[in-house]
CSV table of C-alpha atoms and ligand atoms in Angstrom, one decimal:
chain,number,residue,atom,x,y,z
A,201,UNK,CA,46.2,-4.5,-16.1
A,202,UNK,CA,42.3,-4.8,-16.8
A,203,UNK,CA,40.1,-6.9,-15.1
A,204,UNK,CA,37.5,-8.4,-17.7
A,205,UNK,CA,37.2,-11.9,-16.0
A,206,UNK,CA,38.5,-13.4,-13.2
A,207,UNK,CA,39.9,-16.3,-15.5
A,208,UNK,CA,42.7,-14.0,-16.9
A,209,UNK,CA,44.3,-13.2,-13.4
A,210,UNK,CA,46.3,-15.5,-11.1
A,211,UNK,CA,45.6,-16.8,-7.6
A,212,UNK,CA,48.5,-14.0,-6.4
A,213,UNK,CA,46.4,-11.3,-8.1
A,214,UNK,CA,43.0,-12.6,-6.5
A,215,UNK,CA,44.6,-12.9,-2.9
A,216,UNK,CA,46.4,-10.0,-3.4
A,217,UNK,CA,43.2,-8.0,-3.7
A,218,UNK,CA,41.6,-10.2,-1.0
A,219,UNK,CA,44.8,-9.7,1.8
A,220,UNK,CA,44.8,-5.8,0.4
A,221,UNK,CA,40.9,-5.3,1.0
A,222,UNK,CA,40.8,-6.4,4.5
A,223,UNK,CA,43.7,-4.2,5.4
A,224,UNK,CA,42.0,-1.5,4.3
A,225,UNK,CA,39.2,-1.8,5.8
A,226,UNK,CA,41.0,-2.6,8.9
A,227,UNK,CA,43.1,0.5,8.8
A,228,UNK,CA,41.7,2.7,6.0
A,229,UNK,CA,43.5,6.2,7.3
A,230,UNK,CA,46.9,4.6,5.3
A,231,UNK,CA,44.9,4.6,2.7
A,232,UNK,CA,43.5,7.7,2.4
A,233,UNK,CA,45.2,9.6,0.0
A,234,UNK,CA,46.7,6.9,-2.7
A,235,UNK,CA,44.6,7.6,-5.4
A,236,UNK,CA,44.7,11.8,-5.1
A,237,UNK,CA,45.0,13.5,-8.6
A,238,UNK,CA,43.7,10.3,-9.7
A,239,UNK,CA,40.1,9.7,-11.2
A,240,UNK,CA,37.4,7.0,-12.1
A,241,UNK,CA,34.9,6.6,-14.6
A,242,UNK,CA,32.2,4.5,-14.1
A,243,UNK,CA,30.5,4.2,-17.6
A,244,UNK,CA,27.1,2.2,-16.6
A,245,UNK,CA,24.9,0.5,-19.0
A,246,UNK,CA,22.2,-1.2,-16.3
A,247,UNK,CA,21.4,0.2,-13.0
A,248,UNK,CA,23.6,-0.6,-10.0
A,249,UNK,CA,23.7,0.0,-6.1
A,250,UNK,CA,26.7,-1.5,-4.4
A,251,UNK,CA,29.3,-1.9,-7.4
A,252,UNK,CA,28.4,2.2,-8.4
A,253,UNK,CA,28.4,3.6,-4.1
A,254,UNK,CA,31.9,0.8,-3.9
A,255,UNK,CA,33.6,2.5,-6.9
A,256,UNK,CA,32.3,6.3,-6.3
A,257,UNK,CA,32.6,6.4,-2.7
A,258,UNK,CA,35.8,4.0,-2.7
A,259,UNK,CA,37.7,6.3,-4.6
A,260,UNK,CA,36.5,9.3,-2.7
A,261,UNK,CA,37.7,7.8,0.1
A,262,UNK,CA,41.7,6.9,-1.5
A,263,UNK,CA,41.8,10.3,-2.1
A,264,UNK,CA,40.5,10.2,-5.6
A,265,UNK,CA,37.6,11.7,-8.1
A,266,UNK,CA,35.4,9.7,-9.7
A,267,UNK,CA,32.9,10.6,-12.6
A,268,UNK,CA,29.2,8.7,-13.0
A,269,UNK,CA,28.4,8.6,-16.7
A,270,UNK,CA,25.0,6.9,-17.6
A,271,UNK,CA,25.5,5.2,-20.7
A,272,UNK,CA,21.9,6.9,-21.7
A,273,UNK,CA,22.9,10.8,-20.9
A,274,UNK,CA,26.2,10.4,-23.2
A,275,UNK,CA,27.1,10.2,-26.9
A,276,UNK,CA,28.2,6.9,-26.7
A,277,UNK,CA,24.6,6.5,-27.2
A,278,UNK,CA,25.0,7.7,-30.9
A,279,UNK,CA,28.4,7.3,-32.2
A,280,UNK,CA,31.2,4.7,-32.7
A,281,UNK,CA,31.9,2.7,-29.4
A,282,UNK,CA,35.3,2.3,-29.5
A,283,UNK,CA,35.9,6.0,-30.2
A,284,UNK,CA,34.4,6.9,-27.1
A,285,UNK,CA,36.1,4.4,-25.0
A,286,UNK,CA,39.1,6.3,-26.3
A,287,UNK,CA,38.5,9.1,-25.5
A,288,UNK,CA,37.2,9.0,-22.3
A,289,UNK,CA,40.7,6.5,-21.3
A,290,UNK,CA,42.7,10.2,-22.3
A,291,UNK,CA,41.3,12.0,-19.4
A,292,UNK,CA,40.4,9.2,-16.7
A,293,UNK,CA,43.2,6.8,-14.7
A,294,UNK,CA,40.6,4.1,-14.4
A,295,UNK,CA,37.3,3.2,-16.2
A,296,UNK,CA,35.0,0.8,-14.3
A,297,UNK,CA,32.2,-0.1,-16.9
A,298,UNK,CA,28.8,-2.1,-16.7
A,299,UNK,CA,28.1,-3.3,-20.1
A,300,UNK,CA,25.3,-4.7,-21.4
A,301,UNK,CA,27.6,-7.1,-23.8
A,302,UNK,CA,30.5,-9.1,-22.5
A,303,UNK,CA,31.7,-8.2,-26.2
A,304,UNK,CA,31.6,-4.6,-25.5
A,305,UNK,CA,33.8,-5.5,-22.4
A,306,UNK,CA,36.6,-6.4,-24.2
A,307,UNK,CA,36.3,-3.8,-27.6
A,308,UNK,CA,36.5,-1.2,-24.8
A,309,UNK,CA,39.8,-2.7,-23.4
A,310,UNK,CA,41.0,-3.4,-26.5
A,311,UNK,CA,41.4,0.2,-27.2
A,312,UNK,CA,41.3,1.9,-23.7
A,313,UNK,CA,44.9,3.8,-22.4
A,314,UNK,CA,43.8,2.9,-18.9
A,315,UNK,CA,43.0,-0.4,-17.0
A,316,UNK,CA,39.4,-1.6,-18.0
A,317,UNK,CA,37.3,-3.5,-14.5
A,318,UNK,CA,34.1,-5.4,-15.6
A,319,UNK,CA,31.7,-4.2,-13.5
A,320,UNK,CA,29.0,-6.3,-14.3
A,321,UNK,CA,28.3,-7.9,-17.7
A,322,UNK,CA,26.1,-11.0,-19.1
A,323,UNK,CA,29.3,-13.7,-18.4
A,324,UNK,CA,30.8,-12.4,-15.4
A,325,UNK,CA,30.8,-10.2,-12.3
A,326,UNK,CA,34.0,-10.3,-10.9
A,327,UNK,CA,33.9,-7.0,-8.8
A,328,UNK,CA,31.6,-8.7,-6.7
A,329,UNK,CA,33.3,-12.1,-6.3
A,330,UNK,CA,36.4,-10.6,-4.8
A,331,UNK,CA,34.7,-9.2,-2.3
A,332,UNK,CA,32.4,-12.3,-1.8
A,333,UNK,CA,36.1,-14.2,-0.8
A,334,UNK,CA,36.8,-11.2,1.4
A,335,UNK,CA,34.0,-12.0,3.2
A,336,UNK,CA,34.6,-15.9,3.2
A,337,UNK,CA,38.1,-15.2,4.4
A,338,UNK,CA,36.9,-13.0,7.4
A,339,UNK,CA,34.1,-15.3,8.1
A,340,UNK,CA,36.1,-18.6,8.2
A,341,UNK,CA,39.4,-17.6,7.8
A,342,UNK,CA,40.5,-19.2,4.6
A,343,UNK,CA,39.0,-19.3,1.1
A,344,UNK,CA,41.3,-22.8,0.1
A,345,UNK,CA,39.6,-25.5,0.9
A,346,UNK,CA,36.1,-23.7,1.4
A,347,UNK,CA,33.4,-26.0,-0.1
A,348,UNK,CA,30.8,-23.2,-1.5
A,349,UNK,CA,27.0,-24.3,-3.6
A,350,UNK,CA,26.2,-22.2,-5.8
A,351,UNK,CA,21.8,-22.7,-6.4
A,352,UNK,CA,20.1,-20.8,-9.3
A,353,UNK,CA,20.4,-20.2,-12.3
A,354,UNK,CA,24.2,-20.6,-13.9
A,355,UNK,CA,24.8,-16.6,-14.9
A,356,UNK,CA,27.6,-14.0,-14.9
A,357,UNK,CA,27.9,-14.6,-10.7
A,358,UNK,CA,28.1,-18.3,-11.1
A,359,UNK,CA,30.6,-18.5,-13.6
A,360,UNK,CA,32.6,-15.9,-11.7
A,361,UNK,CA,32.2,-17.8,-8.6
A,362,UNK,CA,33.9,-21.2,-10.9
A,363,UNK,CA,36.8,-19.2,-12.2
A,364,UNK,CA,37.5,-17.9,-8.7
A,365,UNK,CA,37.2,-21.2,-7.2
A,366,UNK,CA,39.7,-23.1,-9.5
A,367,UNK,CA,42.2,-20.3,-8.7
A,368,UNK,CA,41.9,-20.0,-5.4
A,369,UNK,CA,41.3,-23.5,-4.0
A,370,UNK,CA,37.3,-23.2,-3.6
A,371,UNK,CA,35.2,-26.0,-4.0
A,372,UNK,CA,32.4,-24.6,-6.4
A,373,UNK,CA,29.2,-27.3,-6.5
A,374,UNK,CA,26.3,-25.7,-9.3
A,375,UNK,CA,22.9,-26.9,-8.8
A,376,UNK,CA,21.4,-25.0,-11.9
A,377,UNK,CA,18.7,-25.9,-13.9
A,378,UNK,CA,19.0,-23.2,-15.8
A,379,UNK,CA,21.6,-21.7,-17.6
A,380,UNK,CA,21.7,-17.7,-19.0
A,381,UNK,CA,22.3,-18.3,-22.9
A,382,UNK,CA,25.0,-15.7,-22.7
A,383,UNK,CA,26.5,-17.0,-19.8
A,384,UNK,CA,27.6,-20.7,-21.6
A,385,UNK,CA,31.3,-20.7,-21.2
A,386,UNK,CA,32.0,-24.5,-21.8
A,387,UNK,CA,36.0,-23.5,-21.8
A,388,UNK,CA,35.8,-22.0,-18.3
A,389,UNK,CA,33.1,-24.8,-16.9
A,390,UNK,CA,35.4,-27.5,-18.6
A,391,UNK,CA,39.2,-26.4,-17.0
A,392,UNK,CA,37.5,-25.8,-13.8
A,393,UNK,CA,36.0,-29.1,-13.6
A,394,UNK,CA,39.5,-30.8,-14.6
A,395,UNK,CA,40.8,-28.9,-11.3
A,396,UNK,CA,38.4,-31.1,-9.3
A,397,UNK,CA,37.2,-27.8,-8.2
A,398,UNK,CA,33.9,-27.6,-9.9
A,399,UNK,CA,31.0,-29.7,-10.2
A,400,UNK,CA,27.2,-29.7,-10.8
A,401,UNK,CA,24.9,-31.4,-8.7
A,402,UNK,CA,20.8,-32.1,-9.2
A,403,UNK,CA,20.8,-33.0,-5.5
A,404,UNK,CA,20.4,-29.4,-3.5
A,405,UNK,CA,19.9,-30.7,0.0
A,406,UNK,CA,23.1,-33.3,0.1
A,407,UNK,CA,25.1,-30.0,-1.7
A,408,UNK,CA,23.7,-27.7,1.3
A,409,UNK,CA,24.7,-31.0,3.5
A,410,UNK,CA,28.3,-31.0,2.4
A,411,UNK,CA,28.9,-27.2,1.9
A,412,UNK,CA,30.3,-24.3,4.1
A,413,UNK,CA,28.7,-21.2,1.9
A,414,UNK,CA,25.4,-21.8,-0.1
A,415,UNK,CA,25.4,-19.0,-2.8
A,416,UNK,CA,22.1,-17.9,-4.5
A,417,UNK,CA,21.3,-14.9,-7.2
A,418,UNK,CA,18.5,-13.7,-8.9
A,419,UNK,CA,16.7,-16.3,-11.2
A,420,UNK,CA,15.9,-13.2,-13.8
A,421,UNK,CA,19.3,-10.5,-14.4
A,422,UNK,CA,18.6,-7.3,-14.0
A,423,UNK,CA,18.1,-6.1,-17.7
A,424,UNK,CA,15.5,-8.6,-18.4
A,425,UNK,CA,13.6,-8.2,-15.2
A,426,UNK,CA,11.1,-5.5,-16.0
A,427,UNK,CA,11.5,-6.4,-19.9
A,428,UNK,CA,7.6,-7.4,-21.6
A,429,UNK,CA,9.7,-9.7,-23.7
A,430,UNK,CA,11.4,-11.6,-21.2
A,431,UNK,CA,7.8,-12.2,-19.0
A,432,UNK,CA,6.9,-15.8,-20.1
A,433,UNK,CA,10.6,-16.7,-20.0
A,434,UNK,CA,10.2,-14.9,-16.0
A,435,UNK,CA,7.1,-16.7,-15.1
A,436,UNK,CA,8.6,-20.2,-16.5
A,437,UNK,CA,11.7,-19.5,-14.5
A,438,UNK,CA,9.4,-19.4,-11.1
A,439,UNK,CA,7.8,-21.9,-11.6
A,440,UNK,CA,10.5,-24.2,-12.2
A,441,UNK,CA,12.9,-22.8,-9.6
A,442,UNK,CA,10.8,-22.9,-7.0
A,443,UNK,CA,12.3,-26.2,-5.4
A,444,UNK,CA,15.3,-24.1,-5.5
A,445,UNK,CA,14.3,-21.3,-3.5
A,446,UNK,CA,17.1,-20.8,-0.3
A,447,UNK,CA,14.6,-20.6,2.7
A,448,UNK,CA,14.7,-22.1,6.3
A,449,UNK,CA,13.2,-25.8,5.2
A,450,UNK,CA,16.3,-26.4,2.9
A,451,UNK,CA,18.4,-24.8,5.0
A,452,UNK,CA,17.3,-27.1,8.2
A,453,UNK,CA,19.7,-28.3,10.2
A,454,UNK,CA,22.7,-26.9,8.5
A,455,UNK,CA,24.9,-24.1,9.6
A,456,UNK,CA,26.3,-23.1,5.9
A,457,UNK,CA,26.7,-19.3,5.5
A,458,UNK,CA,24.0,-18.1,3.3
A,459,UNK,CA,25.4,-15.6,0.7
A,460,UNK,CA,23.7,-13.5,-2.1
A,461,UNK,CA,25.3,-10.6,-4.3
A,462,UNK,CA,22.2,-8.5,-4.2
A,463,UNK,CA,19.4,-6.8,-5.1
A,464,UNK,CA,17.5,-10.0,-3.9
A,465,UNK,CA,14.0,-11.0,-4.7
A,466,UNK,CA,12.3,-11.8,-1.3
A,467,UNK,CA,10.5,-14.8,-1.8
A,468,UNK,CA,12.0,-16.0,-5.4
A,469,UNK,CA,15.3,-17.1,-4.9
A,470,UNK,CA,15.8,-17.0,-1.1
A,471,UNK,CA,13.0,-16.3,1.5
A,472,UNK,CA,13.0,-12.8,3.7
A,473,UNK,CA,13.2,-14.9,6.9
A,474,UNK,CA,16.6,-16.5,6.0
A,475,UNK,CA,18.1,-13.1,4.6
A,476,UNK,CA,17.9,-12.2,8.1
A,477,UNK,CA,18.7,-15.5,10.0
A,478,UNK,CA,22.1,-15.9,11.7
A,479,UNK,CA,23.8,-17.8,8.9
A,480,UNK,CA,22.9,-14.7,6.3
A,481,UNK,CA,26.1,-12.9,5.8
A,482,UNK,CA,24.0,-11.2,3.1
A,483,UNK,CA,24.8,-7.5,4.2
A,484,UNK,CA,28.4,-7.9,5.6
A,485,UNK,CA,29.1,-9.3,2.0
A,486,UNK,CA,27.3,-6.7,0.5
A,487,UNK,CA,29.1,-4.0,2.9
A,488,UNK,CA,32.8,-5.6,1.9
A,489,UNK,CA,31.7,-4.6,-1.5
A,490,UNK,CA,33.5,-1.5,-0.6
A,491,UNK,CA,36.6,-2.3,0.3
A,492,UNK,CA,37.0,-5.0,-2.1
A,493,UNK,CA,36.6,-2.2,-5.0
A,494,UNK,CA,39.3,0.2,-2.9
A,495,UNK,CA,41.7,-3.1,-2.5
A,496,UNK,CA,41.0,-3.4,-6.5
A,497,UNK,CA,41.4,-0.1,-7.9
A,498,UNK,CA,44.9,0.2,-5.2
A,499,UNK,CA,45.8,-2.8,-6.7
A,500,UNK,CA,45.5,-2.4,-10.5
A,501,UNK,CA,46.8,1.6,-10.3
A,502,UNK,CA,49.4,-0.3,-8.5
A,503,UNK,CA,50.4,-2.7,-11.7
A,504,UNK,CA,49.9,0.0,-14.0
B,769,CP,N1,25.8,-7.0,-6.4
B,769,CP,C1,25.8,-5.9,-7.2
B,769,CP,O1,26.5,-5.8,-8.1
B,769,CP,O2,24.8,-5.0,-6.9
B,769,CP,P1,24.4,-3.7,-7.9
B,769,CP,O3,23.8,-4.3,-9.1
B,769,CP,O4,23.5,-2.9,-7.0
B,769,CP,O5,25.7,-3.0,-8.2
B,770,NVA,N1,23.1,-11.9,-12.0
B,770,NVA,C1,22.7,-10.6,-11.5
B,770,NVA,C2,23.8,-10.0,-10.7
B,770,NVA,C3,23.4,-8.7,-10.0
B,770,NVA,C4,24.5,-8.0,-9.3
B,770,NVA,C5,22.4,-9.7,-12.7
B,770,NVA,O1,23.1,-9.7,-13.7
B,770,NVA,O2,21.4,-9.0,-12.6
């Protein structure tokens, strides 16, 4: 069982991982030795924080070994893709890979021995969006029914966030000016709007009016941030976006939770002050991105 995209598994998978994530953070000692004699690869493209400390100290802490490989220190800089994914499937249980490529994502499943979890590509993120509906269901108790804006720019999170939502029962509203070329994935967009589970808005404040979580992300992904290339595309993204910014004026007089997957750009896409105001659940979200990659990797070892 791999986990490229969130659109290939069921609602009983998602919840699964949701209901199994909780419980282990709840009571993680009857967890702690599930995954011994077991290891995890992380094969990492782009830098990472939370999805690289969930999977390497997750796995530590099921009783398992896990290996870092940076993409850049290894000969998958040099030779044949495909023959490295194989090879590195014979001696690993598990690979969690951050890609550059969607594309990549799926050759290396294609020929892997052992389940393949997107950790991160250009389409979709959906590590991170199970744990964002842990965190929903702790916060209000239910994901069904949950009426969640997404503002930004329509990336790899957003579309994550759709193909969760028609799954599970979330209401997903998009107000995104923007869209990341290599995140267009009409198909996706398309069945989850004929759920009646997705739509897109131009109206932010009456989505923030209506909604019980109001999402943001970063208005430039992480490989093009620091990129010379990319800089006029940055700076026209700031200047247009900027009516889109999550602070305290659009947020005013709503109590919506206030989500975002992290690394955040104080003062782009959401102001410091409301990462820290009460409706924030920026850092509990980020913290259940722990457990949600232990409920995961239980799960799919499980299916195996
Ligand atoms: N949210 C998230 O995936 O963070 P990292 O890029 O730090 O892994
Ligand atoms: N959209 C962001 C997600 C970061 C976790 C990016 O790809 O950089």
């Amino acid at each position: 069982m791999h986990l490229i995209s969130l659109k290939d598994w069921t609602r009983e998978d998602i919840l699964s991982v949701v209901e199994r994530s909780i419980d282990i953070k709840r009571f993680p000692d009857r967890y702690g030795d599930l995954m011994q004699g077991r290891s995890l690869a992380l094969l990492f493209q782009k830098t990472s924080t939370r999805t690289r400390c969930a999977g390497e100290i997750g796995m530590t802490q099921l009783g398992g070994h896990s290996l870092f490989l940076d993409w850049g220190v290894t000969n998958f800089v040099l030779t044949d893709f495909q023959d490295e994914i194989r090879v590195l499937s014979d001696y690993v249980d598990v690979i969690l890979a951050r890609l550059l490529k969607h594309s990549d994502v799926i050759r290396a499943a294609e020929v892997s021995s052992v389940p393949v979890i997107n950790g991160c590509c250009d389409r979709y993120h959906p590590t991170q969006i199970l744990a964002d509906l842990m965190t929903i269901q702790e916060k209000l108790g239910r994901v069904e029914g949950v009426k969640l804006t997404y503002v930004g720019i329509h990336n790899n999170v957003c579309n994550s966030l759709i193909a969760a939502g028609a799954k599970v029962g979330m209401e997903v509203t998009v107000v995104a000016p923007i869209t990341n070329p290599a995140a267009v994935d009409d198909a996706l967009f398309e069945e989850a709007c004929r759920t009646g589970l997705c739509r897109t808005s131009t109206r932010l404040s009456e989505a923030i009016a209506e909604s019980d979580v109001v999402y943001t992300d970063t208005w430039v992904d992480m490989e093009f941030f620091g990129n010379p290339e990319f800089e006029s595309e940055k700076q026209r993204r700031i200047e247009l976006m900027q009516p889109y910014q999550l602070n305290n004026t659009v947020m005013e007089g709503h109590n919506a939770l206030v989500m975002h997957c992290l690394p955040a750009h104080r003062g782009y896409e959401i102001s410091g002050e409301l990462m820290h105001d009460p409706r924030s659940i920026v850092f509990e979200q980020s913290e259940n991105r722990l457990y949600g990659m232990k409920g995961l990797v239980v799960q799919i070892m499980r299916e195996t």
